[in-house]
Amino acid sequence: MKGPNPRGPVQIDANFLSDPDDLTAAIACVELCREIGNSASLRPFTKREVMPGNLKGAELETFVRNGVESYFHETCTAKMGQDSMSVVDSTLRVYGIENLRIADGSVMPRITTGNTMAACVIIGERAGELLSTAHKLSEVGAALR
């Protein structure tokens, strides 16, 4: 968050291409893909190059910078634990901030070896249990039934 207002604007800096070697590697990948795609071996299967086209230098750098994104499910950015790098405790409460819990993949201390969706569902279910208990919501639900 850019300020104290929880409804205020959010600033996300994914830090993509912050190291010059990352940009060099990304440009090399694009050039390799263009070389393979435009090779004589693949010519019978293609009509034309769609993108990036014959870009070089600053234009190719701009193409790469504008196109970079993650296809991963970001996790482990607000890890649960008790060490100095931990952000939340075992009840999903954020250390040092009252009445704030985090219930998503960011609390995982390590990324799962499988799809993160299942782990996120479990984290959400656990958050529901914790909130129901903390606010005695199960008693209210039982009274309404």
PDB file of C-alpha atoms in Angstrom:
ATOM      1  CA  MET A   1       0.000   0.000   0.000  1.00  0.00           C
ATOM      2  CA  LYS A   2       1.236   3.471  -0.780  1.00  0.00           C
ATOM      3  CA  GLY A   3      -0.239   4.983   2.356  1.00  0.00           C
ATOM      4  CA  PRO A   4      -2.215   4.310   5.518  1.00  0.00           C
ATOM      5  CA  ASN A   5      -5.618   4.150   3.785  1.00  0.00           C
ATOM      6  CA  PRO A   6      -6.486   0.462   3.178  1.00  0.00           C
ATOM      7  CA  ARG A   7      -8.650   1.524   0.222  1.00  0.00           C
ATOM      8  CA  GLY A   8      -5.883   3.678  -1.238  1.00  0.00           C
ATOM      9  CA  PRO A   9      -3.742   2.882  -4.251  1.00  0.00           C
ATOM     10  CA  VAL A  10      -1.417  -0.089  -4.273  1.00  0.00           C
ATOM     11  CA  GLN A  11       2.049  -0.077  -5.783  1.00  0.00           C
ATOM     12  CA  ILE A  12       3.484  -3.368  -6.987  1.00  0.00           C
ATOM     13  CA  ASP A  13       7.068  -3.577  -8.161  1.00  0.00           C
ATOM     14  CA  ALA A  14       7.731  -7.117  -9.346  1.00  0.00           C
ATOM     15  CA  ASN A  15      11.370  -6.159  -9.930  1.00  0.00           C
ATOM     16  CA  PHE A  16      11.393  -7.770 -13.384  1.00  0.00           C
ATOM     17  CA  LEU A  17      14.594  -7.203 -15.360  1.00  0.00           C
ATOM     18  CA  SER A  18      16.180  -5.299 -12.484  1.00  0.00           C
ATOM     19  CA  ASP A  19      19.483  -7.035 -13.145  1.00  0.00           C
ATOM     20  CA  PRO A  20      21.014  -6.141 -16.542  1.00  0.00           C
ATOM     21  CA  ASP A  21      21.854  -9.831 -17.063  1.00  0.00           C
ATOM     22  CA  ASP A  22      18.111 -10.629 -16.981  1.00  0.00           C
ATOM     23  CA  LEU A  23      17.452  -8.264 -19.885  1.00  0.00           C
ATOM     24  CA  THR A  24      20.419  -9.642 -21.822  1.00  0.00           C
ATOM     25  CA  ALA A  25      19.149 -13.201 -21.315  1.00  0.00           C
ATOM     26  CA  ALA A  26      15.572 -12.274 -22.297  1.00  0.00           C
ATOM     27  CA  ILE A  27      16.749 -10.582 -25.497  1.00  0.00           C
ATOM     28  CA  ALA A  28      18.932 -13.613 -26.313  1.00  0.00           C
ATOM     29  CA  CYS A  29      15.867 -15.853 -25.861  1.00  0.00           C
ATOM     30  CA  VAL A  30      13.771 -13.737 -28.213  1.00  0.00           C
ATOM     31  CA  GLU A  31      16.568 -13.739 -30.800  1.00  0.00           C
ATOM     32  CA  LEU A  32      16.958 -17.535 -30.523  1.00  0.00           C
ATOM     33  CA  CYS A  33      13.204 -18.057 -30.899  1.00  0.00           C
ATOM     34  CA  ARG A  34      13.174 -15.798 -33.962  1.00  0.00           C
ATOM     35  CA  GLU A  35      16.102 -17.726 -35.463  1.00  0.00           C
ATOM     36  CA  ILE A  36      14.385 -21.078 -34.899  1.00  0.00           C
ATOM     37  CA  GLY A  37      10.983 -19.839 -36.056  1.00  0.00           C
ATOM     38  CA  ASN A  38      12.420 -18.309 -39.217  1.00  0.00           C
ATOM     39  CA  SER A  39      14.667 -21.303 -40.021  1.00  0.00           C
ATOM     40  CA  ALA A  40      14.495 -23.111 -43.342  1.00  0.00           C
ATOM     41  CA  SER A  41      13.320 -26.243 -41.520  1.00  0.00           C
ATOM     42  CA  LEU A  42      10.183 -24.523 -40.216  1.00  0.00           C
ATOM     43  CA  ARG A  43       9.461 -22.412 -43.289  1.00  0.00           C
ATOM     44  CA  PRO A  44       6.942 -24.963 -44.708  1.00  0.00           C
ATOM     45  CA  PHE A  45       4.878 -24.617 -41.517  1.00  0.00           C
ATOM     46  CA  THR A  46       4.797 -20.845 -41.179  1.00  0.00           C
ATOM     47  CA  LYS A  47       3.456 -17.964 -43.233  1.00  0.00           C
ATOM     48  CA  ARG A  48       5.259 -15.099 -41.548  1.00  0.00           C
ATOM     49  CA  GLU A  49       6.670 -13.874 -38.277  1.00  0.00           C
ATOM     50  CA  VAL A  50       3.948 -12.200 -36.271  1.00  0.00           C
ATOM     51  CA  MET A  51       6.066 -10.581 -33.589  1.00  0.00           C
ATOM     52  CA  PRO A  52       8.402  -9.037 -32.660  1.00  0.00           C
ATOM     53  CA  GLY A  53       9.374  -8.575 -36.288  1.00  0.00           C
ATOM     54  CA  ASN A  54      12.818  -7.430 -37.290  1.00  0.00           C
ATOM     55  CA  LEU A  55      13.489  -5.336 -34.200  1.00  0.00           C
ATOM     56  CA  LYS A  56      16.996  -4.601 -33.028  1.00  0.00           C
ATOM     57  CA  GLY A  57      18.705  -2.589 -30.302  1.00  0.00           C
ATOM     58  CA  ALA A  58      16.500  -0.248 -28.286  1.00  0.00           C
ATOM     59  CA  GLU A  59      13.323  -1.328 -30.110  1.00  0.00           C
ATOM     60  CA  LEU A  60      13.905  -4.984 -29.196  1.00  0.00           C
ATOM     61  CA  GLU A  61      14.708  -3.981 -25.612  1.00  0.00           C
ATOM     62  CA  THR A  62      11.426  -2.046 -25.424  1.00  0.00           C
ATOM     63  CA  PHE A  63       9.545  -5.038 -26.848  1.00  0.00           C
ATOM     64  CA  VAL A  64      11.027  -7.312 -24.158  1.00  0.00           C
ATOM     65  CA  ARG A  65      10.432  -4.814 -21.330  1.00  0.00           C
ATOM     66  CA  ASN A  66       6.799  -4.292 -22.368  1.00  0.00           C
ATOM     67  CA  GLY A  67       6.142  -8.011 -22.679  1.00  0.00           C
ATOM     68  CA  VAL A  68       7.763  -9.376 -19.543  1.00  0.00           C
ATOM     69  CA  GLU A  69       5.413 -10.944 -17.024  1.00  0.00           C
ATOM     70  CA  SER A  70       5.267 -13.883 -14.715  1.00  0.00           C
ATOM     71  CA  TYR A  71       3.209 -16.937 -15.464  1.00  0.00           C
ATOM     72  CA  PHE A  72       3.860 -18.348 -12.018  1.00  0.00           C
ATOM     73  CA  HIS A  73       1.522 -18.244  -9.046  1.00  0.00           C
ATOM     74  CA  GLU A  74       3.337 -15.898  -6.714  1.00  0.00           C
ATOM     75  CA  THR A  75       3.614 -17.367  -3.256  1.00  0.00           C
ATOM     76  CA  CYS A  76       5.763 -17.184  -0.138  1.00  0.00           C
ATOM     77  CA  THR A  77       5.986 -13.362  -0.042  1.00  0.00           C
ATOM     78  CA  ALA A  78       4.508 -12.997   3.469  1.00  0.00           C
ATOM     79  CA  LYS A  79       5.587 -16.281   4.971  1.00  0.00           C
ATOM     80  CA  MET A  80       4.222 -17.873   8.080  1.00  0.00           C
ATOM     81  CA  GLY A  81       6.692 -18.674  10.810  1.00  0.00           C
ATOM     82  CA  GLN A  82       8.575 -17.401  13.817  1.00  0.00           C
ATOM     83  CA  ASP A  83      11.906 -16.289  12.348  1.00  0.00           C
ATOM     84  CA  SER A  84      12.925 -12.721  11.472  1.00  0.00           C
ATOM     85  CA  MET A  85      11.696 -13.116   7.868  1.00  0.00           C
ATOM     86  CA  SER A  86       8.193 -14.234   8.870  1.00  0.00           C
ATOM     87  CA  VAL A  87       5.221 -11.946   8.328  1.00  0.00           C
ATOM     88  CA  VAL A  88       2.340 -13.938   9.841  1.00  0.00           C
ATOM     89  CA  ASP A  89       1.919 -16.295  12.762  1.00  0.00           C
ATOM     90  CA  SER A  90       0.196 -19.689  12.753  1.00  0.00           C
ATOM     91  CA  THR A  91      -3.216 -18.005  13.044  1.00  0.00           C
ATOM     92  CA  LEU A  92      -2.521 -15.888   9.930  1.00  0.00           C
ATOM     93  CA  ARG A  93      -2.182 -12.678  11.977  1.00  0.00           C
ATOM     94  CA  VAL A  94       0.292 -10.139  10.640  1.00  0.00           C
ATOM     95  CA  TYR A  95       3.026  -9.434  13.147  1.00  0.00           C
ATOM     96  CA  GLY A  96       2.844  -5.884  14.525  1.00  0.00           C
ATOM     97  CA  ILE A  97      -0.558  -4.993  13.010  1.00  0.00           C
ATOM     98  CA  GLU A  98      -3.755  -5.520  14.938  1.00  0.00           C
ATOM     99  CA  ASN A  99      -6.835  -7.028  13.267  1.00  0.00           C
ATOM    100  CA  LEU A 100      -5.084  -7.976  10.033  1.00  0.00           C
ATOM    101  CA  ARG A 101      -4.731 -11.503   8.735  1.00  0.00           C
ATOM    102  CA  ILE A 102      -3.434 -12.793   5.424  1.00  0.00           C
ATOM    103  CA  ALA A 103      -5.084 -15.844   3.908  1.00  0.00           C
ATOM    104  CA  ASP A 104      -3.566 -16.611   0.517  1.00  0.00           C
ATOM    105  CA  GLY A 105      -0.558 -18.318  -1.037  1.00  0.00           C
ATOM    106  CA  SER A 106       1.781 -15.633   0.207  1.00  0.00           C
ATOM    107  CA  VAL A 107       1.797 -17.164   3.716  1.00  0.00           C
ATOM    108  CA  MET A 108       3.348 -20.414   2.546  1.00  0.00           C
ATOM    109  CA  PRO A 109       6.912 -20.650   3.867  1.00  0.00           C
ATOM    110  CA  ARG A 110       7.896 -22.722   0.807  1.00  0.00           C
ATOM    111  CA  ILE A 111       6.180 -23.246  -2.530  1.00  0.00           C
ATOM    112  CA  THR A 112       4.325 -26.514  -2.888  1.00  0.00           C
ATOM    113  CA  THR A 113       5.551 -29.155  -5.327  1.00  0.00           C
ATOM    114  CA  GLY A 114       2.112 -29.317  -6.912  1.00  0.00           C
ATOM    115  CA  ASN A 115      -0.409 -26.746  -8.050  1.00  0.00           C
ATOM    116  CA  THR A 116      -0.781 -23.951  -5.515  1.00  0.00           C
ATOM    117  CA  MET A 117      -4.577 -23.809  -5.838  1.00  0.00           C
ATOM    118  CA  ALA A 118      -5.191 -26.716  -3.439  1.00  0.00           C
ATOM    119  CA  ALA A 119      -2.909 -25.208  -0.803  1.00  0.00           C
ATOM    120  CA  CYS A 120      -4.670 -21.839  -1.169  1.00  0.00           C
ATOM    121  CA  VAL A 121      -8.070 -23.491  -0.672  1.00  0.00           C
ATOM    122  CA  ILE A 122      -6.808 -25.122   2.525  1.00  0.00           C
ATOM    123  CA  ILE A 123      -5.387 -21.813   3.758  1.00  0.00           C
ATOM    124  CA  GLY A 124      -8.763 -20.166   3.063  1.00  0.00           C
ATOM    125  CA  GLU A 125     -10.634 -22.939   4.868  1.00  0.00           C
ATOM    126  CA  ARG A 126      -8.310 -22.582   7.855  1.00  0.00           C
ATOM    127  CA  ALA A 127      -8.826 -18.804   7.862  1.00  0.00           C
ATOM    128  CA  GLY A 128     -12.575 -19.384   7.923  1.00  0.00           C
ATOM    129  CA  GLU A 129     -12.243 -21.688  10.922  1.00  0.00           C
ATOM    130  CA  LEU A 130      -9.987 -19.219  12.744  1.00  0.00           C
ATOM    131  CA  LEU A 131     -12.364 -16.300  12.139  1.00  0.00           C
ATOM    132  CA  SER A 132     -15.445 -18.339  13.065  1.00  0.00           C
ATOM    133  CA  THR A 133     -13.836 -19.317  16.344  1.00  0.00           C
ATOM    134  CA  ALA A 134     -12.437 -15.855  17.104  1.00  0.00           C
ATOM    135  CA  HIS A 135     -15.767 -14.124  16.462  1.00  0.00           C
ATOM    136  CA  LYS A 136     -18.006 -16.924  17.731  1.00  0.00           C
ATOM    137  CA  LEU A 137     -19.650 -17.158  14.317  1.00  0.00           C
ATOM    138  CA  SER A 138     -20.436 -20.854  14.664  1.00  0.00           C
ATOM    139  CA  GLU A 139     -22.709 -20.012  17.598  1.00  0.00           C
ATOM    140  CA  VAL A 140     -24.505 -17.357  15.519  1.00  0.00           C
ATOM    141  CA  GLY A 141     -24.878 -19.782  12.623  1.00  0.00           C
ATOM    142  CA  ALA A 142     -26.302 -22.462  14.924  1.00  0.00           C
ATOM    143  CA  ALA A 143     -28.779 -19.975  16.403  1.00  0.00           C
ATOM    144  CA  LEU A 144     -29.992 -19.011  12.916  1.00  0.00           C
ATOM    145  CA  ARG A 145     -30.591 -22.623  11.870  1.00  0.00           C
TER     146      ARG A 145
END
